[in-house]
Short mmCIF file of C-alpha atoms in Angstrom, two decimals:
data_model
loop_
_atom_site.label_atom_id
_atom_site.label_comp_id
_atom_site.label_asym_id
_atom_site.label_seq_id
_atom_site.Cartn_x
_atom_site.Cartn_y
_atom_site.Cartn_z
CA GLU A 4 -139.69 -133.91 -59.74
CA ALA A 5 -139.51 -132.89 -56.08
CA GLY A 6 -142.84 -132.19 -54.41
CA VAL A 7 -143.73 -129.46 -51.98
CA THR A 8 -141.41 -129.57 -49.00
CA GLN A 9 -142.12 -128.18 -45.58
CA SER A 10 -139.94 -127.73 -42.53
CA PRO A 11 -139.77 -128.49 -39.75
CA THR A 12 -141.89 -131.63 -39.58
CA HIS A 13 -142.71 -131.02 -35.95
CA LEU A 14 -142.40 -127.90 -33.84
CA ILE A 15 -143.02 -127.57 -30.12
CA LYS A 16 -143.45 -124.12 -28.60
CA THR A 17 -144.89 -122.57 -25.49
CA ARG A 18 -147.56 -119.91 -25.19
CA GLY A 19 -146.39 -116.46 -26.17
CA GLN A 20 -143.49 -117.65 -28.30
CA GLN A 21 -143.13 -117.15 -32.03
CA ALA A 22 -143.04 -119.86 -34.69
CA THR A 23 -141.68 -119.82 -38.23
CA LEU A 24 -142.73 -122.47 -40.71
CA ARG A 25 -141.17 -122.87 -44.13
CA CYS A 26 -142.35 -124.14 -47.47
CA SER A 27 -140.66 -124.79 -50.81
CA PRO A 28 -143.06 -125.14 -53.73
CA ILE A 29 -142.77 -127.49 -56.65
CA SER A 30 -140.30 -126.12 -59.16
CA GLY A 31 -142.11 -123.79 -61.55
CA HIS A 32 -145.03 -123.13 -59.22
CA THR A 33 -145.41 -119.48 -58.29
CA SER A 34 -148.44 -119.70 -56.00
CA VAL A 35 -148.19 -120.85 -52.40
CA TYR A 36 -151.11 -121.40 -50.06
CA TRP A 37 -151.09 -121.94 -46.31
CA TYR A 38 -153.78 -123.81 -44.39
CA GLN A 39 -154.39 -124.66 -40.76
CA GLN A 40 -155.97 -127.97 -39.85
CA ALA A 41 -156.77 -128.54 -36.20
CA LEU A 42 -157.25 -132.14 -35.09
CA GLY A 43 -160.46 -133.60 -36.48
CA LEU A 44 -161.39 -130.43 -38.37
CA GLY A 45 -161.31 -129.32 -41.99
CA LEU A 46 -158.76 -127.16 -43.75
CA GLN A 47 -158.91 -123.50 -42.82
CA PHE A 48 -157.43 -121.18 -45.43
CA LEU A 49 -154.75 -118.87 -44.01
CA LEU A 50 -152.82 -117.09 -46.76
CA TRP A 51 -152.17 -117.10 -50.47
CA TYR A 52 -149.01 -115.75 -52.08
CA ASP A 53 -148.31 -115.39 -55.75
CA GLU A 54 -145.30 -113.79 -57.42
CA GLY A 55 -144.09 -112.48 -54.08
CA GLU A 56 -147.33 -110.73 -53.17
CA GLU A 57 -150.02 -111.60 -50.64
CA ARG A 58 -153.14 -112.15 -52.77
CA ASN A 59 -155.67 -113.22 -50.19
CA ARG A 60 -155.97 -113.86 -46.51
CA GLY A 61 -158.31 -116.04 -44.47
CA ASN A 62 -160.16 -115.10 -41.31
CA PHE A 63 -157.17 -115.20 -38.96
CA PRO A 64 -155.76 -112.51 -36.64
CA PRO A 65 -152.79 -110.37 -37.73
CA ARG A 66 -150.38 -112.40 -35.61
CA PHE A 67 -150.51 -114.88 -38.48
CA SER A 68 -148.35 -113.46 -41.24
CA GLY A 69 -146.00 -114.60 -43.91
CA ARG A 70 -144.05 -113.77 -46.96
CA GLN A 71 -142.92 -115.21 -50.26
CA PHE A 72 -139.34 -114.94 -51.40
CA PRO A 73 -138.02 -114.30 -54.94
CA ASN A 74 -137.44 -118.06 -55.37
CA TYR A 75 -141.17 -118.56 -54.51
CA SER A 76 -140.50 -120.31 -51.23
CA SER A 77 -142.57 -119.04 -48.37
CA GLU A 78 -142.59 -118.55 -44.63
CA LEU A 79 -145.51 -118.54 -42.25
CA ASN A 80 -144.94 -116.68 -39.00
CA VAL A 81 -147.17 -116.99 -35.98
CA ASN A 82 -146.56 -114.55 -33.14
CA ALA A 83 -147.78 -114.65 -29.55
CA LEU A 84 -148.65 -118.33 -29.81
CA GLU A 85 -151.82 -119.54 -28.14
CA LEU A 86 -152.83 -123.06 -27.16
CA GLU A 87 -155.47 -123.17 -29.90
CA ASP A 88 -152.77 -122.62 -32.53
CA SER A 89 -151.82 -126.27 -32.10
CA ALA A 90 -152.55 -127.82 -35.48
CA LEU A 91 -151.17 -129.25 -38.66
CA TYR A 92 -150.06 -126.42 -40.96
CA LEU A 93 -150.16 -127.35 -44.60
CA CYS A 94 -148.55 -125.59 -47.50
CA ALA A 95 -149.68 -126.14 -51.07
CA SER A 96 -148.29 -124.89 -54.33
CA ARG A 97 -149.94 -124.42 -57.64
CA SER A 98 -148.97 -123.57 -61.15
CA THR A 99 -150.68 -120.50 -62.51
CA GLY A 100 -150.17 -121.53 -66.09
CA GLN A 101 -152.90 -122.01 -68.59
CA GLY A 102 -156.10 -123.47 -67.27
CA ASN A 103 -157.08 -124.10 -63.70
CA GLN A 104 -154.46 -126.20 -62.01
CA PRO A 105 -154.84 -128.19 -58.78
CA GLN A 106 -152.90 -127.56 -55.61
CA HIS A 107 -150.25 -129.97 -54.43
CA PHE A 108 -149.58 -130.28 -50.72
CA GLY A 109 -146.51 -130.76 -48.60
CA ASP A 110 -146.46 -133.16 -45.68
CA GLY A 111 -147.19 -130.36 -43.24
CA THR A 112 -145.69 -129.02 -40.05
CA ARG A 113 -147.26 -130.22 -36.84
CA LEU A 114 -147.17 -127.34 -34.37
CA SER A 115 -147.78 -128.13 -30.72
CA ILE A 116 -148.21 -125.39 -28.14
CA LEU A 117 -147.56 -126.38 -24.54
CA ARG B 262 -174.70 -120.68 -47.23
CA LYS B 263 -171.22 -122.17 -47.50
CA GLU B 264 -169.53 -121.87 -50.86
CA VAL B 265 -168.78 -125.60 -50.92
CA GLU B 266 -170.76 -128.16 -48.95
CA GLN B 267 -170.23 -131.83 -48.34
CA ASP B 268 -171.98 -134.41 -46.20
CA PRO B 269 -169.44 -135.12 -43.46
CA GLY B 270 -170.52 -138.77 -43.17
CA PRO B 271 -169.19 -141.13 -42.06
CA PHE B 272 -170.19 -143.45 -44.84
CA ASN B 273 -169.66 -147.01 -43.59
CA VAL B 274 -169.70 -149.45 -46.49
CA PRO B 275 -168.68 -153.10 -46.87
CA GLU B 276 -165.77 -154.10 -49.05
CA GLY B 277 -166.81 -154.43 -52.67
CA ALA B 278 -169.66 -151.97 -52.39
CA THR B 279 -170.21 -148.96 -54.61
CA VAL B 280 -170.41 -145.61 -52.84
CA ALA B 281 -171.05 -142.10 -54.11
CA PHE B 282 -170.45 -138.68 -52.61
CA ASN B 283 -171.83 -135.38 -53.73
CA CYS B 284 -170.45 -131.91 -53.25
CA THR B 285 -172.51 -128.79 -53.91
CA TYR B 286 -171.14 -125.36 -54.72
CA SER B 287 -172.93 -122.05 -54.54
CA ASN B 288 -171.12 -119.86 -57.06
CA SER B 289 -172.12 -120.49 -60.65
CA ALA B 290 -168.89 -118.81 -61.82
CA SER B 291 -166.86 -121.71 -60.44
CA GLN B 292 -164.57 -123.00 -63.13
CA SER B 293 -162.65 -126.04 -62.08
CA PHE B 294 -163.22 -128.86 -59.69
CA PHE B 295 -161.12 -131.50 -58.01
CA TRP B 296 -161.39 -134.38 -55.59
CA TYR B 297 -158.71 -134.91 -52.98
CA ARG B 298 -158.20 -137.74 -50.56
CA GLN B 299 -156.90 -137.16 -47.04
CA ASP B 300 -155.79 -139.92 -44.74
CA CYS B 301 -155.84 -139.36 -41.00
CA ARG B 302 -153.19 -136.85 -39.92
CA LYS B 303 -151.75 -136.68 -43.44
CA GLU B 304 -151.79 -134.07 -46.16
CA PRO B 305 -154.53 -134.02 -48.82
CA LYS B 306 -153.54 -135.72 -52.06
CA LEU B 307 -155.05 -135.00 -55.43
CA LEU B 308 -157.29 -137.87 -56.47
CA MET B 309 -158.64 -136.56 -59.73
CA SER B 310 -159.78 -133.50 -61.59
CA VAL B 311 -163.43 -133.28 -62.59
CA TYR B 312 -164.16 -132.57 -66.22
CA SER B 313 -167.41 -131.33 -67.70
CA SER B 314 -167.98 -134.53 -69.61
CA GLY B 315 -167.22 -136.70 -66.60
CA ASN B 316 -164.09 -138.75 -66.22
CA GLU B 317 -163.00 -142.09 -64.92
CA ASP B 318 -159.79 -143.34 -63.36
CA GLY B 319 -159.95 -147.02 -62.61
CA ARG B 320 -162.61 -147.59 -59.96
CA PHE B 321 -163.21 -143.87 -59.54
CA THR B 322 -165.65 -141.80 -61.60
CA ALA B 323 -166.10 -138.07 -61.23
CA GLN B 324 -168.97 -136.08 -62.68
CA LEU B 325 -169.96 -132.45 -62.86
CA ASN B 326 -173.52 -131.14 -63.03
CA ARG B 327 -173.32 -127.44 -63.73
CA ALA B 328 -177.08 -126.97 -63.91
CA SER B 329 -177.55 -128.23 -60.37
CA GLN B 330 -174.13 -127.05 -59.23
CA TYR B 331 -172.72 -130.20 -57.81
CA ILE B 332 -169.90 -132.64 -58.43
CA SER B 333 -169.90 -136.29 -57.55
CA LEU B 334 -167.39 -139.04 -56.89
CA LEU B 335 -168.31 -142.67 -57.40
CA ILE B 336 -166.12 -145.43 -56.04
CA ARG B 337 -166.77 -148.94 -57.30
CA ASP B 338 -165.61 -152.17 -55.69
CA SER B 339 -164.54 -150.41 -52.48
CA LYS B 340 -161.28 -151.53 -50.89
CA LEU B 341 -160.23 -151.22 -47.28
CA SER B 342 -157.51 -148.85 -48.48
CA ASP B 343 -160.16 -146.46 -49.77
CA SER B 344 -160.97 -145.52 -46.17
CA ALA B 345 -160.17 -141.83 -45.93
CA THR B 346 -161.76 -138.40 -46.01
CA TYR B 347 -162.64 -137.15 -49.48
CA LEU B 348 -162.43 -133.41 -50.04
CA CYS B 349 -163.96 -131.57 -52.94
CA VAL B 350 -162.29 -128.41 -54.19
CA VAL B 351 -163.78 -125.65 -56.27
CA ASN B 352 -161.73 -123.01 -58.09
CA ARG B 353 -163.11 -119.73 -59.24
CA GLY B 354 -161.18 -117.16 -61.19
CA ASN B 355 -161.54 -114.06 -63.30
CA SER B 356 -159.73 -112.32 -66.11
CA GLY B 357 -157.77 -110.32 -63.57
CA GLY B 358 -156.00 -113.46 -62.53
CA TYR B 359 -157.65 -113.64 -59.12
CA GLN B 360 -158.20 -117.24 -58.13
CA LYS B 361 -160.24 -118.41 -55.21
CA VAL B 362 -159.74 -121.99 -54.12
CA THR B 363 -162.33 -123.38 -51.72
CA PHE B 364 -162.11 -126.73 -50.00
CA GLY B 365 -165.10 -128.60 -48.69
CA THR B 366 -164.88 -129.95 -45.17
CA GLY B 367 -164.74 -133.50 -46.46
CA THR B 368 -166.75 -136.71 -46.43
CA LYS B 369 -165.41 -139.54 -44.33
CA LEU B 370 -165.50 -143.03 -45.83
CA GLN B 371 -164.93 -146.16 -43.80
CA VAL B 372 -164.77 -149.42 -45.73
CA ILE B 373 -165.55 -152.38 -43.50
CA PRO B 374 -164.21 -155.91 -44.02
#
């Protein structure tokens, strides 16, 4: 079974540009979560999508946005990039079947802002 | 108070030692619990779920104490390869299907030769 896949692996942008990160969940998983992890820091929750809808959002400005497609894949968009947006962006998917299921993570996209 | 709290460490232990981490949670409605392992600059990987009765997977034992609202992870016979950051995760849901997943900030373990 394929795991969570994220693309691109690395992304280099300059201040003010826009970045799009992509995530494909594990087959059968309908929930997708996005996290930001700056170097040496913990996971910061960004967004949660389930069944195509945004279910919850972390404490990030509106220039962080995303969407979930009918096939449950997801995009994270970051507008007006700032230097402090440099981080590892992790996507996780989760089954919302019976019981509480764990999240499974992709390898992440490393975003560097120059 | 944070919803999930962990001692950041680092815990420096010699090979072969037994080490234990705790993770406290503030919401008594929390329903499910997990331990993840994260290596430096890598994604978190699920280590084990935590069941009410406690559970073991090889050298790893996880326990839940609902009365005191904490979970624990015990690692026996530590290996160099156990060096990583260990994250606890707490899920809370309701009948409406809303699920909140909260990660702790992690406890760093360094196993020393």
